[in-house]
């Protein structure tokens, strides 16, 4: 576990004769005995003040230091090795952070690539191909443009749907007819229509996907198979599936879903599902030498 420490150097414990009480105390770095001199106590060990250095750049550490797995680091090297880098500018994030799926941004870098407006916490957005960030309004305009292209003769099957991470807002109404159903997959290798659907085990799940969605104006950008990352700002990992479904159906306010669309993963799952169906058909036919248990 990473820890940040503020530890001032302090005098060695002295006996009445002016000698250090524990003559066998060794420095954690050079292993030489620490004499009656100033030393540093850190991470349960003692160090010569001169030996108290960053394990990467060897700069002498003062009262501030970072520690991980027993190694000491200055602030710059600790951030460089273990800190989060901004998806946009690639610089280390040392303060507040904006998160889109597994991608992190400085708040000042979390802005629409089209209109250049800053996107605030809880505002709709779309991160396409992990590189192009749009506010909700600009993404909606782009999405409508793509639909117009399909209407002009380019089939939806031939149009590439990019990888995306989106925060989608759906107005809530007790009378609305649209429906979103979820299915859980404890393993990414399981098809999203598999045994983890509603009515299965109530334990938390690692992967939650949309198994059914009624397409209309509000839900047009959601697709069966999309991975749900958050419901109303709550990460879905290890939350029981029925709790997530209840949050969707009984939110009583604008519903916010953070979803990830991964066309490559969905293609693999669909191929796997098709192969399973073919195997089941082969078993049902009972032809040839195939033996089914």
XYZ file of C-alpha atoms in Angstrom:
293
model
C 0.000 0.000 0.000
C 1.325 3.390 -0.961
C 1.940 5.766 1.892
C 3.020 9.373 2.112
C 5.047 10.285 5.164
C 6.147 13.418 6.916
C 8.981 12.356 9.192
C 11.437 14.813 10.684
C 15.002 13.708 11.345
C 15.641 13.367 15.052
C 18.518 12.773 17.429
C 19.658 9.279 18.333
C 18.787 8.089 21.805
C 21.747 8.885 24.064
C 22.874 7.223 27.292
C 24.279 9.066 30.292
C 27.850 8.569 29.079
C 27.128 10.204 25.763
C 27.201 6.903 23.830
C 24.315 5.504 21.848
C 22.422 2.981 23.937
C 22.089 0.367 21.137
C 25.560 0.071 19.569
C 24.379 -2.622 17.142
C 21.756 -0.473 15.403
C 22.501 -0.561 11.668
C 21.472 1.829 8.917
C 18.785 0.362 6.650
C 20.721 1.559 3.582
C 24.472 1.086 4.165
C 24.136 -1.424 7.049
C 26.822 0.388 9.024
C 26.263 1.117 12.678
C 24.531 4.357 13.412
C 26.747 6.273 15.811
C 25.819 9.172 18.064
C 24.723 11.323 15.146
C 21.506 12.606 13.672
C 19.488 9.897 12.028
C 16.078 9.363 10.476
C 13.442 6.893 11.653
C 11.212 5.814 8.757
C 9.077 2.775 7.820
C 10.129 1.006 10.988
C 13.862 1.380 10.359
C 16.727 3.766 11.091
C 18.797 5.559 8.482
C 21.865 7.789 8.459
C 20.636 11.212 7.424
C 23.096 11.017 4.511
C 21.722 7.607 3.458
C 18.092 8.677 3.507
C 17.715 8.988 -0.289
C 15.299 8.352 -3.129
C 15.677 4.818 -4.481
C 15.392 6.099 -8.073
C 17.284 9.383 -8.447
C 19.367 9.128 -5.250
C 18.473 12.646 -4.177
C 18.718 13.181 -0.433
C 15.272 13.199 1.145
C 14.258 15.808 3.682
C 11.177 15.655 5.874
C 8.806 14.639 3.030
C 9.054 11.254 1.378
C 6.954 8.512 -0.209
C 7.234 4.794 0.474
C 6.050 1.713 -1.414
C 7.049 -1.893 -0.712
C 9.841 -0.697 1.601
C 11.438 1.594 -0.995
C 11.770 5.354 -0.584
C 10.888 7.876 -3.285
C 10.975 11.600 -3.741
C 7.701 13.163 -4.840
C 8.601 13.435 -8.539
C 9.752 9.819 -8.902
C 6.830 8.454 -6.908
C 4.356 10.258 -9.140
C 6.295 9.195 -12.220
C 6.229 5.491 -11.275
C 2.871 5.162 -9.547
C 0.871 8.292 -10.313
C -1.954 8.567 -12.829
C -1.221 10.318 -16.110
C -3.725 12.527 -17.852
C -5.180 10.907 -20.964
C -5.036 14.248 -22.784
C -1.683 15.864 -21.879
C 0.161 12.779 -20.522
C 1.311 14.723 -17.452
C 1.072 13.339 -13.917
C -2.173 14.143 -12.085
C -1.403 15.407 -8.598
C -4.748 16.971 -7.705
C -8.429 16.595 -8.651
C -9.166 14.104 -11.401
C -11.930 13.519 -13.943
C -12.564 9.854 -14.757
C -14.017 8.280 -17.901
C -13.935 4.512 -17.485
C -10.287 3.592 -16.926
C -9.085 6.921 -18.330
C -8.196 9.884 -16.151
C -7.908 13.571 -16.985
C -6.923 16.854 -15.382
C -10.167 18.844 -14.918
C -8.727 21.521 -17.212
C -8.042 18.880 -19.893
C -11.533 17.370 -19.733
C -13.015 19.500 -22.511
C -14.913 18.873 -25.730
C -12.727 18.474 -28.822
C -15.433 20.107 -30.957
C -16.720 23.167 -29.069
C -13.850 23.329 -26.521
C -16.228 23.717 -23.591
C -15.110 22.300 -20.245
C -17.107 19.227 -19.203
C -18.012 19.295 -15.529
C -18.542 16.452 -13.094
C -21.869 14.722 -13.825
C -22.276 16.313 -17.265
C -22.831 14.066 -20.275
C -19.874 13.206 -22.487
C -18.546 10.635 -24.941
C -14.943 9.443 -25.231
C -14.533 7.854 -28.668
C -11.698 5.451 -29.505
C -10.105 6.449 -26.179
C -8.868 9.673 -27.771
C -11.692 11.972 -28.932
C -13.703 13.590 -26.144
C -17.066 15.244 -26.851
C -19.626 16.949 -24.670
C -23.121 15.453 -24.755
C -24.484 18.028 -27.210
C -21.661 17.627 -29.744
C -21.799 13.828 -29.506
C -25.565 13.889 -30.090
C -25.035 16.042 -33.188
C -22.372 13.650 -34.464
C -24.612 10.650 -33.742
C -27.476 12.189 -35.724
C -25.082 12.841 -38.622
C -24.140 9.151 -38.662
C -27.810 8.145 -38.692
C -28.400 10.453 -41.654
C -25.523 8.734 -43.444
C -27.161 5.343 -42.885
C -30.461 6.674 -44.165
C -28.744 7.767 -47.385
C -27.795 4.220 -48.309
C -24.877 3.071 -46.151
C -26.012 0.016 -44.240
C -25.617 -0.062 -40.475
C -23.692 -3.326 -40.829
C -21.033 -1.631 -42.962
C -20.745 1.422 -40.726
C -18.059 0.998 -38.091
C -19.294 1.774 -34.607
C -16.303 3.120 -32.648
C -15.234 2.147 -29.166
C -16.840 4.573 -26.763
C -17.228 5.406 -23.087
C -20.275 7.598 -22.519
C -22.210 9.208 -19.711
C -25.819 9.019 -20.891
C -28.761 10.874 -19.331
C -32.258 9.412 -19.552
C -35.204 11.518 -18.294
C -37.153 9.569 -15.676
C -40.918 9.159 -15.789
C -43.130 6.738 -13.889
C -45.229 6.293 -17.037
C -42.479 5.746 -19.546
C -42.571 2.546 -21.580
C -38.898 2.151 -22.465
C -37.041 -0.557 -20.650
C -33.448 -1.389 -19.845
C -32.561 -4.836 -18.582
C -29.174 -5.886 -17.300
C -27.290 -9.179 -17.335
C -24.232 -10.036 -15.274
C -21.141 -11.868 -16.417
C -18.618 -12.769 -13.677
C -16.075 -13.304 -16.456
C -15.532 -11.257 -19.630
C -15.372 -14.534 -21.553
C -19.005 -15.319 -20.763
C -21.575 -14.158 -23.348
C -23.717 -11.282 -22.123
C -26.859 -13.346 -22.647
C -25.553 -16.150 -20.444
C -26.521 -17.527 -17.046
C -25.930 -14.288 -15.131
C -29.249 -12.714 -16.184
C -31.863 -11.319 -13.836
C -33.107 -14.026 -11.519
C -29.661 -15.609 -11.147
C -27.274 -15.360 -8.197
C -27.644 -12.223 -6.070
C -23.948 -11.790 -5.343
C -22.020 -8.865 -6.753
C -20.749 -9.162 -10.293
C -17.613 -7.958 -12.040
C -19.203 -7.227 -15.412
C -22.693 -5.879 -16.079
C -24.076 -5.530 -19.590
C -27.286 -4.336 -21.175
C -29.275 -7.431 -22.187
C -32.398 -5.640 -23.416
C -33.156 -2.053 -24.370
C -36.199 -0.461 -25.980
C -34.907 1.906 -28.650
C -36.466 5.340 -28.753
C -35.269 8.946 -28.771
C -33.825 8.830 -25.265
C -32.172 5.418 -25.532
C -31.017 5.462 -29.162
C -27.331 5.523 -28.222
C -27.585 2.429 -25.983
C -27.036 -1.039 -27.447
C -27.509 -4.570 -26.248
C -24.123 -5.776 -25.029
C -22.901 -2.369 -23.844
C -20.994 -2.645 -20.573
C -22.454 -0.605 -17.715
C -19.741 1.034 -15.601
C -21.792 3.276 -13.310
C -25.451 3.847 -12.424
C -26.144 7.381 -11.157
C -22.464 7.756 -10.307
C -22.252 4.447 -8.410
C -19.684 1.955 -9.790
C -21.407 -1.344 -10.561
C -18.510 -3.609 -9.617
C -19.507 -6.057 -6.862
C -22.998 -4.533 -6.506
C -25.794 -7.175 -6.599
C -27.530 -7.187 -9.954
C -31.042 -6.764 -8.560
C -29.883 -3.637 -6.705
C -28.626 -2.125 -9.962
C -31.872 -2.994 -11.743
C -33.834 -1.372 -8.924
C -31.694 1.764 -9.163
C -32.552 1.996 -12.862
C -36.270 1.369 -12.487
C -36.884 3.428 -9.342
C -34.425 6.292 -9.550
C -37.180 8.928 -9.383
C -34.884 11.366 -11.158
C -32.847 11.698 -14.306
C -31.095 8.371 -14.810
C -27.369 8.568 -15.569
C -25.585 5.540 -17.018
C -21.874 5.371 -17.767
C -21.547 2.741 -20.490
C -18.726 1.310 -22.588
C -19.254 0.030 -26.125
C -16.440 -2.268 -27.263
C -17.158 -3.535 -30.809
C -14.218 -5.976 -30.777
C -15.274 -7.648 -27.530
C -18.889 -7.848 -28.667
C -17.823 -9.440 -31.956
C -15.845 -12.101 -30.053
C -18.803 -12.783 -27.740
C -21.229 -13.057 -30.646
C -18.901 -15.477 -32.432
C -18.591 -17.554 -29.266
C -22.384 -17.543 -28.845
C -22.811 -18.616 -32.489
C -20.362 -21.491 -32.015
C -22.243 -22.652 -28.923
C -25.506 -22.615 -30.882
C -23.920 -24.631 -33.691
C -22.665 -27.193 -31.185
C -26.121 -27.475 -29.637
C -27.690 -27.963 -33.080
C -25.132 -30.658 -33.825
C -26.059 -32.448 -30.624
C -29.773 -32.193 -31.433
C -29.284 -33.650 -34.918
C -27.549 -36.706 -33.486
C -25.868 -37.310 -36.824
C -22.460 -38.734 -37.542
C -20.335 -40.002 -34.703
C -20.916 -37.046 -32.350
C -21.692 -38.147 -28.821
C -23.431 -35.616 -26.529
C -23.683 -36.001 -22.786
